[in-house]
Each structure stands twice: as structure tokens, then as C-alpha cells.
Amino acid sequence: MQAMKILTPDFFARPTAAVARDLLGKVLVRRGLRARIVETEAYLGARDRASHARFGPRGRSSVMFGQPGRLYVYLVYGMHHCMNVVTEEDGTAGAVLLRAAEGLDGAEPKTLSGPGRLCRGLGVTRRENRLDLTDAGSGLFLADDGFRPARVGVTSRIGVAYAGPWARRRLRFYLPGNPSVSGA
DNA sequence: GCCACGATAGTG
DNA sequence: ACTATCGTGGCG
């Protein structure tokens, strides 16, 4: 294991699917807690019928159209939070949903499986919406510790059956065999 | 205003 | 498979 290098804006200012794939194995750092990302999903711009950005640069998803490397947090089903990382250049919509991670601080890896449980485990709520993940002083940032996935699994996204043809797009990325990857 | 519906998770 | 629970977006 080598030194942690914080991810900079240029990492996020790229096509969303590439960022989603490259976030696998990166480390979320939250108040000294560390968790390795094992599952992500890419949500594209206005034409992606599964993306909140389909409503345009208004309302809760306006952050998706802004600066790369910001956090987008929203509430689903009235009770669970979901955290996303904003991608693409400022002015272009895109975000990566973080769906699962494993905590690295205990003797055993702590499972944070599913977007709701990941947010719960890290204490992330809408208070953290729009937080700058590229600022180490933010209380939440992303780092590269040198980990490189041997393999990456790709499937369609979870829970977007309503999105017509976009439901079938292969925009979910995960580390095959990792026990913290969410089943459903 | 009002209403339908989730980028989920826990229980039966 | 059922449902808790509430913010958002669509519509009028």
C-alpha cells in the first residue's frame, strides 16, 4: 500500500462512464474513515431517461450540470440517501452513483452494500450536497492508494426499469467477487 | 395546490 | 412480495 493521492478535478472532468469505471478501487475518506469503492453506476445527461439530468439544469439535479468533483446527494423513497460524484466539464451534465464500498478501518472489511447503506455508514446526507470532493478540507474526498482492479464487471443499472431503452445500457461497474457488491 | 412516484432496504 | 415515508416534478 502506498501514499494516498487525492483525486483532482481533471479526473472527474471526463466522460461519465469512464469516471464510473475508474472510481472502482478508489478510496472514500470521511472524517478519517476510509472505504474502498466496489460498485458504481454512470448517469448521463439530458438524453439519459434514467438520469435526474433529464429534467434539465433545474431543481435538485442542477448540481449535475456544474463543476466536476462536486457531491450530489438526494433522498430516495423518502428515507434513503444516495451519493453521486459530478462528472464532465462544467456546463455538461453527468454523475456517478456510488453504490457500494468496503470500510478499511476494522480488522475485517466492513460491508457498505447499497447506496443507502453506503451513505448511512459514512454519515452522508443532503447537508453534504454540493460539497467539493477535490478539497481535502471538505470532510469528504476521494483518493488513489495505488489499488488497481484485476477485473471489472459491467451490467445494466439497478432500479431503472422505467427508463425504456436506457434501462438496458451497460453503465454499472463493479469488482467481481467482492462480497460488498450489492445483490439487487 | 395536489398527486403520483421513485437511482432502496428491511420484514414476512 | 409488501411497504415505509417524503421531496421532487408534472400538471393545471
mmCIF file of C-alpha atoms (C1' of nucleotides) in Angstrom, chain A residues 74 84 116-117 162, chain B residues 6-10:
data_model
loop_
_atom_site.group_PDB
_atom_site.id
_atom_site.type_symbol
_atom_site.label_atom_id
_atom_site.label_comp_id
_atom_site.label_asym_id
_atom_site.label_seq_id
_atom_site.Cartn_x
_atom_site.Cartn_y
_atom_site.Cartn_z
ATOM 1 C CA TYR A 74 -30.565 13.182 -2.836
ATOM 2 C CA ASN A 84 -23.047 10.803 -6.538
ATOM 3 C CA GLY A 116 -28.491 3.857 1.122
ATOM 4 C CA ARG A 117 -26.286 1.858 3.439
ATOM 5 C CA TYR A 162 -38.894 2.690 -16.213
ATOM 6 C "C1'" DG B 6 -39.174 6.785 -7.106
ATOM 7 C "C1'" DA B 7 -31.051 5.618 -8.848
ATOM 8 C "C1'" DT B 8 -33.929 1.447 -1.534
ATOM 9 C "C1'" DA B 9 -33.909 -1.727 2.257
ATOM 10 C "C1'" DG B 10 -35.993 -4.389 5.882
#
